[in-house]
Coordinates of C-alpha atoms in Angstrom, one line a residue:
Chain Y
X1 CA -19.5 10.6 87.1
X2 CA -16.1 10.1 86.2
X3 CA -16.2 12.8 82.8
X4 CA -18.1 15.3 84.8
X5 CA -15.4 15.6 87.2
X6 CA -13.8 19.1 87.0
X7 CA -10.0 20.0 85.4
X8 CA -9.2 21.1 88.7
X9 CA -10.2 17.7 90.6
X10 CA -6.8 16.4 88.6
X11 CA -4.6 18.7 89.9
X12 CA -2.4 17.2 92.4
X13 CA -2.9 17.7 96.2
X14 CA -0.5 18.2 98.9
X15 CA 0.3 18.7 101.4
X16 CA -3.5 17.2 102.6
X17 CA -3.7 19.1 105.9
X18 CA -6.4 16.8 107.3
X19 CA -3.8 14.0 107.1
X20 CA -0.5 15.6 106.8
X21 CA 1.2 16.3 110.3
X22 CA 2.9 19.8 109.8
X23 CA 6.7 19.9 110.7
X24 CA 8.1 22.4 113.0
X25 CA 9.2 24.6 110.7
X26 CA 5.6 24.8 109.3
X27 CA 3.9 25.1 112.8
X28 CA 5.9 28.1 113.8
X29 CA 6.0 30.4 110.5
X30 CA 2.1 30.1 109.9
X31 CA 2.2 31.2 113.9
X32 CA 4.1 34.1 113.5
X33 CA 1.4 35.3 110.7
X34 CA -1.8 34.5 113.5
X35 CA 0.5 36.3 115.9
X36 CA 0.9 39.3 113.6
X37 CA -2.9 39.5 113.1
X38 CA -3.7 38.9 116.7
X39 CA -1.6 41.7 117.4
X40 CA -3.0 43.9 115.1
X41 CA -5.9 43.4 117.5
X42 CA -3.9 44.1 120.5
X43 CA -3.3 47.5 118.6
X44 CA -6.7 48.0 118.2
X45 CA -7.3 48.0 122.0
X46 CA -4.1 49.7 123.1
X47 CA -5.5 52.6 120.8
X48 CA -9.4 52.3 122.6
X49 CA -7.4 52.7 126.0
X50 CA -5.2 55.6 124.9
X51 CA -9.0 57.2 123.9
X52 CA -10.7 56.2 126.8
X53 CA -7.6 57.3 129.3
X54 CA -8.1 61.0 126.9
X55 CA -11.7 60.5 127.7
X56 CA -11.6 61.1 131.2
X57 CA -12.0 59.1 134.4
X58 CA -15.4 57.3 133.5
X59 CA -13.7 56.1 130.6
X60 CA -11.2 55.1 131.9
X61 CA -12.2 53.3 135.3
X62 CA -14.1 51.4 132.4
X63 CA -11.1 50.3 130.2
X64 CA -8.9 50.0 132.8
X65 CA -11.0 47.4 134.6
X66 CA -10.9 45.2 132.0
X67 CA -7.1 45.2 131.6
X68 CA -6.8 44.8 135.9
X69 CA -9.9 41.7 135.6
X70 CA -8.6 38.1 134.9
X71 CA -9.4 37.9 131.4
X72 CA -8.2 41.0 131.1
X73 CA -4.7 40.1 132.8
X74 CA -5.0 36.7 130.7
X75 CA -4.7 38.6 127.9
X76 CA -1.8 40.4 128.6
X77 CA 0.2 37.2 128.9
X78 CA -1.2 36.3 125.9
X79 CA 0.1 39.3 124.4
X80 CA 3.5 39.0 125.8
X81 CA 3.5 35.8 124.2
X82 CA 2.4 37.3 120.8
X83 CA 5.0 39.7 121.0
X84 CA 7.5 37.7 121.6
X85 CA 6.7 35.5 119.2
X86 CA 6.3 37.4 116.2
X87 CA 9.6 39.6 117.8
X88 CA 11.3 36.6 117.4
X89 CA 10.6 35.2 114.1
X90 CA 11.0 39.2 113.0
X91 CA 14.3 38.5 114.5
X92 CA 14.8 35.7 112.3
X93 CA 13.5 36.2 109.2
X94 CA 15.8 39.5 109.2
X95 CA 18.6 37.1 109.2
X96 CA 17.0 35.1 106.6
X97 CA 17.3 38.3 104.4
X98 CA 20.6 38.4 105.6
X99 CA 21.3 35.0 103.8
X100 CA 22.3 33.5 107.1
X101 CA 20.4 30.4 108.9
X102 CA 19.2 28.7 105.9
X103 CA 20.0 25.2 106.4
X104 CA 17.4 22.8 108.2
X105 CA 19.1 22.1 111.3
X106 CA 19.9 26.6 111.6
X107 CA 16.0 26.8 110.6
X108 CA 15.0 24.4 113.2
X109 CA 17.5 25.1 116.3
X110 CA 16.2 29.0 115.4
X111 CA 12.5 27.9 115.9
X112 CA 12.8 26.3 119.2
X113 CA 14.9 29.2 120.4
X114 CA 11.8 31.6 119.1
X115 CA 9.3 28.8 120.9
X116 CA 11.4 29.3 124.3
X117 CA 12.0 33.2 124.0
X118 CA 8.2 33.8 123.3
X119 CA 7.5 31.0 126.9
X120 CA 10.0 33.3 128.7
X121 CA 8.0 36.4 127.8
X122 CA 4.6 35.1 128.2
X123 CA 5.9 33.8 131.8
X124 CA 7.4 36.8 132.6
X125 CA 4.5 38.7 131.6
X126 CA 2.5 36.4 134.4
X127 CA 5.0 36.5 136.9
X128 CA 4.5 40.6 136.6
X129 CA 0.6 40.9 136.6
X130 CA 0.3 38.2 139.3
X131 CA 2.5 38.3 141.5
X132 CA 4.6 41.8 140.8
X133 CA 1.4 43.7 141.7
X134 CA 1.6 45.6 138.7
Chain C
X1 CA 12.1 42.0 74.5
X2 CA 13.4 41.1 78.3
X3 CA 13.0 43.7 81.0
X4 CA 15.9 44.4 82.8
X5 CA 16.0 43.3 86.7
X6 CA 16.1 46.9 87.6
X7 CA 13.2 47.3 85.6
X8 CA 11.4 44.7 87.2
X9 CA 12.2 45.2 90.6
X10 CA 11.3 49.3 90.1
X11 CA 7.5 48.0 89.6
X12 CA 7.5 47.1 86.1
X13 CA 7.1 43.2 86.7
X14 CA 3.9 41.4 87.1
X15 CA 2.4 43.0 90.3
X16 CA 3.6 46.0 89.5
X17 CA 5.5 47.0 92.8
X18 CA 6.9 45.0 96.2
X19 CA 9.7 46.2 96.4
X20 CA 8.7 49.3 98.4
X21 CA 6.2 47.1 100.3
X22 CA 9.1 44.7 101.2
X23 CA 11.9 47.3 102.2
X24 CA 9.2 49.2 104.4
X25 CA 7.9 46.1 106.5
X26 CA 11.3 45.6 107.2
X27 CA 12.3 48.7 108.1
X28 CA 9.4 49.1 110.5
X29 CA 9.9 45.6 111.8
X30 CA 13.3 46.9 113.3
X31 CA 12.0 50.2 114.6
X32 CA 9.2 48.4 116.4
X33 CA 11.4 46.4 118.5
X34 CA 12.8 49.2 120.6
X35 CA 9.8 51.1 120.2
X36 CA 7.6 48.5 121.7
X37 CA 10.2 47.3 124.5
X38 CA 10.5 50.9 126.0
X39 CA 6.6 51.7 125.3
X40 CA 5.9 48.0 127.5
X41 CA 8.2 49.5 130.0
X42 CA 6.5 53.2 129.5
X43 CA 3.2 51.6 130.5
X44 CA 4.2 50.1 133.3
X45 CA 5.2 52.9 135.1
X46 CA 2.2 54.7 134.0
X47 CA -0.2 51.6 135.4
X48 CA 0.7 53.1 139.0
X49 CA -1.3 55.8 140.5
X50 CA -4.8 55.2 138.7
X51 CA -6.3 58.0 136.4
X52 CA -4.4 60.5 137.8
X53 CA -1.2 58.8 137.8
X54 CA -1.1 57.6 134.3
X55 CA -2.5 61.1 133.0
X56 CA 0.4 62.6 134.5
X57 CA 3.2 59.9 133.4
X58 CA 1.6 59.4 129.7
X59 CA 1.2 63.4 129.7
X60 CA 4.9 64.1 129.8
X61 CA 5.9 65.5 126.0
X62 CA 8.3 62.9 125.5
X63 CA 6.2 59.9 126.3
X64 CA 3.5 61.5 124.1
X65 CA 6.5 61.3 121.8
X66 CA 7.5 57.8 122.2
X67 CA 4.1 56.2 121.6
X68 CA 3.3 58.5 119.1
X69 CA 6.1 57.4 117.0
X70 CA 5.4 53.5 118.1
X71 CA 1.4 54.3 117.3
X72 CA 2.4 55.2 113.6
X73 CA 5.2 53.0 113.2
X74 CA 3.8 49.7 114.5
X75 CA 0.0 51.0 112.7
X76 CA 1.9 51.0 109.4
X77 CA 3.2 47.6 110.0
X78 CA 0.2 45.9 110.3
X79 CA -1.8 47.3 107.7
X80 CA 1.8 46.1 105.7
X81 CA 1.4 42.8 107.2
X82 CA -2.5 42.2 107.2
X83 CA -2.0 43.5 103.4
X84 CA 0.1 40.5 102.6
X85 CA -2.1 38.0 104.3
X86 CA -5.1 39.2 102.8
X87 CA -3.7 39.2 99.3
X88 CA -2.3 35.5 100.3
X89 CA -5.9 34.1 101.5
X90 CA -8.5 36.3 99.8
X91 CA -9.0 35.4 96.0
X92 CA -12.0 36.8 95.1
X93 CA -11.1 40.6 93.1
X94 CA -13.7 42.4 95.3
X95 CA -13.4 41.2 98.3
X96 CA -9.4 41.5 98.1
X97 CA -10.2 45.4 96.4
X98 CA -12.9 46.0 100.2
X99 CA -10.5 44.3 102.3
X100 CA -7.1 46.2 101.3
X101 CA -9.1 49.2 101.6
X102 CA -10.7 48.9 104.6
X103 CA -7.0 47.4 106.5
X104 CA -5.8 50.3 105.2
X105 CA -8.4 53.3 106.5
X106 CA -8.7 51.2 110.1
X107 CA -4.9 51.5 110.2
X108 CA -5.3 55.2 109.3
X109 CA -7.9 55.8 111.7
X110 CA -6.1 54.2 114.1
X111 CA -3.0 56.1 113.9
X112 CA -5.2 59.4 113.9
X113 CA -7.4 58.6 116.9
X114 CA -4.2 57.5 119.1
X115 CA -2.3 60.6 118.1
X116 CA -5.1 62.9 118.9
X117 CA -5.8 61.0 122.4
X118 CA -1.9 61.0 122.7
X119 CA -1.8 65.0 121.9
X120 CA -5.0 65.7 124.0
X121 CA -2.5 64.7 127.0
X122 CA -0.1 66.8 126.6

């Protein structure tokens, strides 16, 4: 069995993600690349409710709905949390280009503030849609 | 015979361009942020009133404006950013080929079906 294996079974492995506990560092920057698609989304459907507000009032009562329902209010926080997510690690990879913040300790004090500015706009976001009546 | 970094970085190195995609994400990356703050606090105001009141608020030529300008800027970005990830994750040469294009005419579309909803508004 051993000859048959293929050239590429030698190649070395790592990290083994099944096994291999992502630092920080890791956890946020492949975040802030699901956020970006997830918000690619969230432009999808921003775009359906400018159409369906063009639409008329049918259209609208329809889209609308769905943004004013739970899930749809969910969402919302959800995307504030996106948003401020990738807004954040936008934030920082600018001064990465910069050439500032390179160093490990920078890097990592830099991602929790991200972590804590996206918590703030996600809760924020809540405290709005459920208790600001908007 | 080396290429000079010029050369290189003008499109002649191995994938052929990057730097255009590079200086453009970033570019709309810092445009989006004050685009997407006051558009947030745009729809807001415009969630009060119901069909009537956010016809009226959205209708107003320099909202149509404002998310205009956020609708093609923040479009652009994605299909910029979706572009990277697909050519990160997708190794096949066909589906990369399907996938790049199709990002690219639902960004497109996108843009065009906003502004027209946008302009219809007005």
């Amino acid at each position: 069995m051993a000859d048959a294996k293929s050239r590429e079974d030698k190649r070395p492995l790592s990290p083994h993600l099944q096994v291999y506990r992502l630092p920080l560092l890791a956890v946020v920057s492949i975040l802030n690349r699901a956020a970006g698609v997830a918000l690619s989304g969230v432009l999808v459907l921003f775009i359906v409710w400018l159409a369906a507000l063009a639409s008329g009032p049918e259209a609208f009562a329809m889209a609308n709905g769905l943004v004013q329902s739970l899930i749809g209010k969910l969402l919302m926080v959800a995307v504030a949390f996106g948003l401020g997510w990738h807004g954040g690690n936008g934030l920082r990879h600018l001064f990465w280009d910069a050439g500032k913040g390179f160093s490990i300790p920078a890097a990592e004090t830099s991602g929790w503030l991200v972590i804590l500015f996206a918590l703030a706009c996600g809760l924020g976001a809540a405290a709005l849609l459920f208790l600001g009546g908007i | 015979m080396s290429r000079s970094f010029e050369g290189r970085v003008r499109g002649l190195g191995t994938a052929h361009e990057g730097l255009h995609h590079w200086t453009a994400q970033r570019l709309t990356a810092v445009a989006n942020i004050p685009l997407i703050a006051v558009s947030l606090l745009l729809l807001c105001k415009a969630s009060k009133g119901g069909y009537e009141g956010a016809v009226a608020y959205i209708g107003q030529p320099l909202v149509v404006a404002w998310f205009a300008l956020t609708l093609v800027v923040a479009c652009y970005h994605a299909a910029l950013g979706l572009q990277v990830v697909i050519e990160d994750y997708v190794s096949g040469k066909g589906a990369k080929f399907a996938l790049l294009f199709l990002v690219r005419f639902l960004a497109a579309l996108g843009a065009v079906v906003g502004l027209a909803s946008l302009i219809s508004l007005l």
